[in-house]
Coordinates of C-alpha atoms and ligand atoms in Angstrom, one line a residue:
X25 CA 42.0 106.3 66.4
X26 CA 45.6 105.7 65.3
X27 CA 47.6 104.2 68.1
X28 CA 51.1 102.8 68.3
X29 CA 50.6 99.2 67.2
X30 CA 53.3 98.1 69.6
X31 CA 50.9 98.7 72.4
X32 CA 49.0 95.5 71.3
X33 CA 52.1 93.5 72.0
X34 CA 52.4 94.6 75.7
X35 CA 51.3 91.7 77.9
X36 CA 48.8 92.2 80.8
X37 CA 50.5 93.7 83.8
X38 CA 50.7 90.8 86.3
X39 CA 48.4 92.5 88.9
X40 CA 45.7 93.0 86.2
X41 CA 46.0 89.3 85.3
X42 CA 45.8 88.4 89.0
X43 CA 42.6 90.5 89.4
X44 CA 41.1 88.7 86.5
X45 CA 42.0 85.3 88.1
X46 CA 40.7 86.1 91.6
X47 CA 37.9 88.7 91.2
X48 CA 35.1 86.2 91.0
X49 CA 36.4 84.1 93.9
X50 CA 35.3 84.9 97.4
X51 CA 37.4 83.3 100.2
X52 CA 35.4 80.6 102.0
X53 CA 37.1 81.4 105.3
X54 CA 36.4 84.3 107.7
X55 CA 40.1 85.0 108.3
X56 CA 41.3 88.5 107.4
X57 CA 42.9 88.5 103.9
X58 CA 46.7 88.6 103.8
X59 CA 48.0 90.2 100.6
X60 CA 51.4 88.8 99.7
X61 CA 51.2 89.4 96.0
X62 CA 52.6 93.0 95.9
X63 CA 56.2 93.7 96.7
X64 CA 55.4 96.7 98.9
X65 CA 57.4 97.4 102.0
X66 CA 55.3 97.5 105.1
X67 CA 57.8 99.1 107.5
X68 CA 57.6 102.8 108.0
X69 CA 60.6 104.8 106.6
X70 CA 62.7 106.4 109.3
X71 CA 61.7 109.7 110.9
X72 CA 64.6 111.3 109.0
X73 CA 62.3 111.3 105.9
X74 CA 59.4 113.3 107.2
X75 CA 61.7 115.6 109.2
X76 CA 63.8 116.4 106.2
X77 CA 60.7 117.0 104.0
X78 CA 59.4 119.4 106.7
X79 CA 62.7 121.2 106.9
X80 CA 62.5 121.8 103.1
X81 CA 58.8 122.6 103.0
X82 CA 59.5 126.1 101.7
X83 CA 61.0 124.7 98.4
X84 CA 57.8 123.3 96.8
X85 CA 57.5 126.5 94.7
X86 CA 60.8 125.9 92.9
X87 CA 61.4 123.9 89.7
X88 CA 64.0 121.3 90.7
X89 CA 67.1 120.5 88.6
X90 CA 66.3 117.6 86.4
X91 CA 69.4 115.5 87.2
X92 CA 69.3 116.1 90.9
X93 CA 70.6 118.7 93.3
X94 CA 74.4 118.7 93.7
X95 CA 73.8 117.7 97.3
X96 CA 71.8 114.6 96.3
X97 CA 74.2 113.6 93.6
X98 CA 77.1 113.9 96.1
X99 CA 75.2 111.8 98.7
X100 CA 74.6 109.1 96.1
X101 CA 78.2 109.2 94.9
X102 CA 79.4 108.9 98.5
X103 CA 77.0 106.0 99.2
X104 CA 78.1 104.1 96.0
X105 CA 81.8 104.7 97.0
X106 CA 81.3 103.3 100.5
X107 CA 78.9 100.5 99.6
X108 CA 81.0 99.1 96.8
X109 CA 84.5 100.1 98.2
X110 CA 85.3 102.2 95.1
X111 CA 88.3 104.4 95.0
X112 CA 87.8 108.0 96.2
X113 CA 86.7 110.1 93.3
X114 CA 85.8 107.1 91.1
X115 CA 82.2 108.3 91.1
X116 CA 81.9 111.9 89.9
X117 CA 78.5 113.2 91.1
X118 CA 78.2 115.4 88.0
X119 CA 79.3 112.9 85.3
X120 CA 78.2 109.5 86.7
X121 CA 75.0 110.0 88.6
X122 CA 71.4 111.2 87.8
X123 CA 68.5 111.3 90.2
X124 CA 65.3 109.6 89.0
X125 CA 61.6 109.6 90.1
X126 CA 61.9 106.0 91.1
X127 CA 63.8 103.4 89.1
X128 CA 60.8 102.2 87.1
X129 CA 60.8 105.5 85.1
X130 CA 64.5 105.1 84.4
X131 CA 64.5 101.4 83.5
X132 CA 61.7 102.1 81.0
X133 CA 63.2 105.3 79.4
X134 CA 66.6 103.7 79.0
X135 CA 65.5 101.4 76.2
X136 CA 64.2 104.3 74.1
X137 CA 67.7 105.8 74.3
X138 CA 69.9 102.8 73.6
X139 CA 67.9 100.7 71.2
X140 CA 68.6 101.7 67.6
X141 CA 66.3 101.0 64.7
X142 CA 68.8 98.4 63.4
X143 CA 71.9 96.9 64.8
X144 CA 74.4 95.5 62.2
X145 CA 71.5 95.8 59.7
X146 CA 69.2 93.6 61.7
X147 CA 66.4 94.0 64.3
X148 CA 67.9 94.8 67.7
X149 CA 67.5 92.6 70.7
X150 CA 66.9 93.4 74.3
X151 CA 68.0 90.5 76.6
X152 CA 65.5 90.0 79.5
X153 CA 65.9 87.5 82.3
X154 CA 63.0 85.1 82.6
X155 CA 61.2 85.5 85.1
X156 CA 61.5 89.3 84.9
X157 CA 60.3 92.6 86.3
X158 CA 57.6 93.4 83.8
X159 CA 59.0 96.8 82.9
X160 CA 62.1 95.3 81.1
X161 CA 59.8 93.5 78.7
X162 CA 57.5 96.4 78.2
X163 CA 60.4 98.8 77.6
X164 CA 61.9 96.3 75.0
X165 CA 58.6 96.0 73.2
X166 CA 57.9 99.7 73.0
X167 CA 61.4 100.4 71.8
X168 CA 60.7 98.1 68.8
X169 CA 63.2 95.5 69.8
X170 CA 62.9 91.8 69.9
X171 CA 62.9 90.7 73.6
X172 CA 65.0 87.6 74.0
X173 CA 64.2 85.8 77.2
X174 CA 67.0 84.1 79.2
X175 CA 65.4 81.5 81.5
X176 CA 66.7 81.6 85.1
X177 CA 65.6 78.3 86.6
X178 CA 66.6 76.0 89.4
X179 CA 68.9 74.2 86.9
X180 CA 71.1 77.3 86.4
X181 CA 70.8 78.6 90.0
X182 CA 68.2 81.1 89.0
X183 CA 70.5 83.3 87.0
X184 CA 70.6 83.4 83.2
X185 CA 73.4 81.2 81.7
X186 CA 75.6 83.8 80.0
X187 CA 77.7 81.2 78.3
X188 CA 74.6 79.8 76.6
X189 CA 73.6 83.0 74.8
X190 CA 74.2 82.4 71.1
X191 CA 76.8 84.7 69.4
X192 CA 74.3 85.7 66.8
X193 CA 71.9 86.9 69.5
X194 CA 74.7 88.9 71.2
X195 CA 75.6 90.6 67.9
X196 CA 72.1 91.9 67.6
X197 CA 71.8 92.9 71.3
X198 CA 71.4 96.6 72.1
X199 CA 70.5 96.3 75.8
X200 CA 70.7 93.6 78.5
X201 CA 68.6 94.1 81.7
X202 CA 70.0 92.1 84.6
X203 CA 68.5 92.0 88.0
X204 CA 70.6 91.3 91.1
X205 CA 69.3 90.4 93.7
X206 CA 66.8 89.0 91.3
X207 CA 63.1 89.7 91.6
X208 CA 61.5 87.1 92.1
X209 CA 64.1 84.5 92.9
X210 CA 66.4 86.4 95.2
X211 CA 69.6 85.2 93.5
X212 CA 72.7 87.3 93.8
X213 CA 75.0 87.6 90.8
X214 CA 78.6 87.0 91.9
X215 CA 81.4 89.5 91.1
X216 CA 82.7 87.0 88.4
X217 CA 79.3 86.7 86.9
X218 CA 79.0 90.5 86.7
X219 CA 82.4 90.7 85.1
X220 CA 81.4 88.2 82.5
X221 CA 78.3 90.1 81.7
X222 CA 80.3 93.4 81.4
X223 CA 82.8 91.6 79.2
X224 CA 80.0 90.6 76.8
X225 CA 78.5 94.1 76.8
X226 CA 81.9 95.5 75.8
X227 CA 82.8 92.8 73.3
X228 CA 79.5 93.0 71.5
X229 CA 78.9 96.7 72.1
X230 CA 75.6 96.7 74.0
X231 CA 74.5 98.4 77.2
X232 CA 74.3 96.3 80.4
X233 CA 71.7 97.8 82.8
X234 CA 71.9 96.2 86.2
X235 CA 68.8 96.7 88.3
X236 CA 70.2 96.6 91.9
X237 CA 67.0 97.8 93.6
X238 CA 67.2 95.1 96.2
X239 CA 70.9 95.4 96.9
X240 CA 70.4 96.5 100.5
X241 CA 68.1 93.6 101.5
X242 CA 70.2 90.6 101.8
X243 CA 70.6 87.6 104.1
X244 CA 74.3 87.2 104.7
X245 CA 76.8 88.9 102.4
X246 CA 76.2 92.2 100.7
X247 CA 75.5 91.6 97.0
X248 CA 78.4 92.8 94.8
X249 CA 77.5 95.6 92.3
X250 CA 78.2 96.1 88.7
X251 CA 80.2 99.3 89.3
X252 CA 82.4 97.3 91.6
X253 CA 82.9 94.7 88.9
X254 CA 83.8 97.5 86.5
X255 CA 86.5 98.7 88.8
X256 CA 87.9 95.2 89.0
X257 CA 88.0 95.1 85.2
X258 CA 89.3 98.6 84.4
X259 CA 88.1 100.8 81.6
X260 CA 85.9 102.9 83.9
X261 CA 82.1 102.2 83.7
X262 CA 82.1 101.8 80.0
X263 CA 78.8 100.2 78.6
X264 CA 77.4 99.8 82.1
X265 CA 74.6 101.5 84.1
X266 CA 73.1 100.5 87.5
X267 CA 69.8 101.4 89.0
X268 CA 69.2 101.9 92.7
X269 CA 66.1 102.9 94.6
X270 CA 65.0 104.1 98.1
X271 CA 61.7 102.1 97.7
X272 CA 63.0 99.0 99.3
X273 CA 66.2 100.2 101.0
X274 CA 64.4 102.8 103.1
X275 CA 60.9 101.4 102.8
X276 CA 60.0 104.6 100.9
X277 CA 58.2 103.4 97.8
X278 CA 55.9 106.4 98.0
X279 CA 58.8 108.9 97.9
X280 CA 59.5 107.9 94.2
X281 CA 63.2 108.4 94.4
X282 CA 66.0 106.4 92.9
X283 CA 69.0 106.9 90.6
X284 CA 70.9 105.7 87.6
X285 CA 74.7 105.7 87.7
X286 CA 77.5 104.5 85.4
X287 CA 79.0 105.2 82.0
X288 CA 79.4 109.0 81.7
X289 CA 78.5 109.0 78.0
X290 CA 75.3 107.2 78.6
X291 CA 74.5 109.4 81.6
X292 CA 75.0 112.5 79.5
X293 CA 72.7 111.3 76.8
X294 CA 70.2 110.1 79.4
X295 CA 70.2 113.6 81.1
X296 CA 69.4 115.0 77.6
X297 CA 66.6 112.6 77.1
X298 CA 65.2 113.2 80.5
X299 CA 65.0 116.9 79.7
X300 CA 62.2 115.9 77.3
X301 CA 60.6 112.9 78.9
X302 CA 61.7 112.5 82.5
X303 CA 60.0 113.6 85.7
X304 CA 61.7 116.1 87.9
X305 CA 61.9 115.1 91.6
X306 CA 60.6 117.9 93.9
X307 CA 63.3 119.6 96.0
X308 CA 62.0 118.5 99.4
X309 CA 62.1 114.9 98.1
X310 CA 65.6 115.3 96.8
X311 CA 66.7 116.6 100.2
X312 CA 65.0 113.7 102.0
X313 CA 66.6 111.3 99.5
X314 CA 70.1 112.8 100.2
X315 CA 69.6 112.3 103.9
X316 CA 68.5 108.7 103.5
X317 CA 71.5 107.8 101.3
X318 CA 73.8 109.2 104.0
X319 CA 72.2 107.2 106.7
X320 CA 72.9 103.5 107.3
X321 CA 71.3 102.9 110.7
X322 CA 67.8 102.6 109.4
X323 CA 69.0 100.3 106.5
X324 CA 70.6 97.9 109.0
X325 CA 67.4 97.8 111.1
X326 CA 65.4 97.2 108.0
X327 CA 67.7 94.3 106.9
X328 CA 67.6 92.7 110.4
X329 CA 63.7 92.9 110.3
X330 CA 63.7 91.1 106.9
X331 CA 66.0 88.4 108.3
X332 CA 63.6 87.7 111.1
X333 CA 60.8 87.4 108.6
X334 CA 62.7 84.8 106.7
X335 CA 63.5 82.9 109.9
X336 CA 59.7 82.6 110.3
X337 CA 59.3 81.5 106.7
X338 CA 62.1 78.9 107.1
X339 CA 60.7 77.5 110.3
X340 CA 57.3 77.1 108.7
X341 CA 58.1 76.0 105.2
X342 CA 61.6 74.4 105.1
X343 CA 61.6 71.1 103.3
X344 CA 58.3 71.9 101.4
X345 CA 57.6 73.6 98.1
X346 CA 61.3 73.6 97.2
X347 CA 61.9 76.2 99.9
X348 CA 65.2 78.0 100.0
X349 CA 66.2 81.0 101.8
X350 CA 66.8 83.8 99.2
X351 CA 70.2 85.4 99.3
X352 CA 68.6 88.8 98.7
X353 CA 65.3 90.7 98.2
X354 CA 62.1 90.0 100.1
X355 CA 60.3 87.4 98.0
X356 CA 59.8 83.7 98.4
X357 CA 59.7 81.7 95.2
X358 CA 57.9 78.5 96.0
X359 CA 57.4 75.5 93.8
X360 CA 53.7 74.9 94.1
X361 CA 53.4 72.4 91.2
X362 CA 51.0 74.7 89.3
X363 CA 51.3 78.4 90.4
X364 CA 47.9 79.5 89.1
X365 CA 45.9 76.7 90.8
X366 CA 47.8 77.2 94.0
X367 CA 47.0 80.9 93.9
X368 CA 43.3 80.2 93.5
X369 CA 43.3 77.6 96.3
X370 CA 45.2 79.9 98.6
X371 CA 42.8 82.8 98.0
X372 CA 39.7 80.6 98.2
X373 CA 40.6 78.4 101.2
X374 CA 43.0 80.7 103.2
X375 CA 42.4 84.3 102.1
X376 CA 46.1 84.6 101.2
X377 CA 46.8 86.4 98.0
X378 CA 50.0 85.5 96.1
X379 CA 51.2 86.0 92.5
X380 CA 51.3 83.0 90.1
X381 CA 55.0 82.8 89.0
X382 CA 53.9 82.4 85.4
X383 CA 52.5 86.0 85.4
X384 CA 56.0 87.4 85.8
X385 CA 57.6 85.1 83.2
X386 CA 56.7 83.7 79.8
X387 CA 57.0 80.7 77.6
X388 CA 59.6 81.7 75.0
X389 CA 61.0 79.9 71.9
X390 CA 59.1 76.7 72.5
X391 CA 60.3 76.3 76.1
X392 CA 57.8 76.1 78.9
X393 CA 57.1 79.1 81.1
X394 CA 59.8 78.9 83.8
X395 CA 57.5 80.5 86.4
X396 CA 54.6 78.3 85.7
X397 CA 55.1 75.9 88.7
X398 CA 55.8 78.8 91.1
X399 CA 54.1 81.3 93.4
X400 CA 55.7 84.5 94.4
X401 CA 55.1 85.8 98.0
X402 CA 56.3 89.2 99.3
X403 CA 57.6 88.5 102.8
X404 CA 56.9 92.0 104.1
X405 CA 54.3 91.8 106.8
X406 CA 54.8 91.9 110.6
X407 CA 55.9 88.7 112.3
X408 CA 52.5 87.7 113.7
X409 CA 50.9 88.1 110.3
X410 CA 53.6 86.1 108.6
X411 CA 53.2 83.3 111.2
X412 CA 49.5 83.2 110.4
X413 CA 50.1 83.4 106.6
X414 CA 52.7 80.5 106.5
X415 CA 50.5 78.3 108.8
X416 CA 47.6 78.9 106.3
X417 CA 49.8 78.1 103.3
X418 CA 51.2 75.0 104.9
X419 CA 47.6 73.9 105.7
X420 CA 46.1 74.6 102.3
X421 CA 48.8 73.6 99.8
Ligands
LIG501 C1 63.2 94.5 90.2 C2 62.6 95.8 90.4 N1 63.1 96.9 89.7 C3 62.6 98.1 89.8 C4 61.5 98.3 90.6 C5 60.9 99.8 90.7 O1 61.1 100.3 91.9 P1 61.0 101.9 92.1 O2 60.4 102.5 90.8 O3 60.0 102.0 93.2 O4 62.3 102.5 92.4 C6 60.8 97.3 91.3 C7 59.6 97.5 92.0 O5 59.0 96.7 92.5 C8 61.4 96.0 91.1 O6 60.9 94.9 91.8

């Protein structure tokens, strides 16, 4: 059967690789398994969500508008304006914002829109931070681009070194996926860093896509955003799009609701492409999403709960495994010496399931895999479970 040969170049999804690693291993302990491998929020979303869904229950019969209802787009524009202190009217709900069925869909689809067959007569490049959210790499591959991996290691404070990207690479670049706060390391790109990345996108004429999915889960200061950096630079949102989601902000991963915002030309093309290949978001879900973007109280509670979880992590693990308190997001990125063998030991001897860091990164251009020494832990469980988990980890590793 003829299939797209690019499929063969897609790497294993990390959770499939994890199953292969652990499936034949039975924990030797009787403790209840604790699953920290998956970044899935464990808090319940606020009552506002089911209440709004119920109030709009008569709308399931209708085809929803592809780009989002005017009400949802306005709620998103209002939130962006408040959150990033943008000028009133800087975000036009019609021109700058589109609703998505979760950001995963949007991150993937974007590459098929902005990666040309050739750039300056050569194969195009998609820049991907390394480690990465797997979708960036998959999207680059399926768009027929060369993914160029930018290692984000302890040496460069876990953010790709922009100044080190060769000019020749930048000239071929069609798209740069940047993640801040970064999954898995939790690093936050500063406003200056974002400005520098935007400058490169404009100088070399590529699209900068900043995945800001974890922007509302932070330890101290709110992470700056790329639209905020655009405002500081002038020239509108040219060459820039950002992605936001309710999955982490409102613990509503099952709602499948997020958005893309930014450069109006890109947004217009994107809306056109979504008419063919995007998923409409049902009207009751759009109504619930609008209510969630308008509400901050539940987000503050959520953030405070994550801070308490990281207090527990810090008390248990500070001084070991290269522990640091991530500035954003809800993952711990621990240096375990060898991530895969630590994952095996933790499952076998403590029934704690984590993700080997190497599964969300890769060895590129003769360099070693920057995730290879690490394990990634989602710090999402209730406090008693986390106490138990960290005690087991400290005992076994
Ligand atoms: C970095 C990053 N981006 C995007 C997503 C996708 O989120 P969603 O599709 O739920 O909005 C995730 C989900 O885990 C993620 O970790």
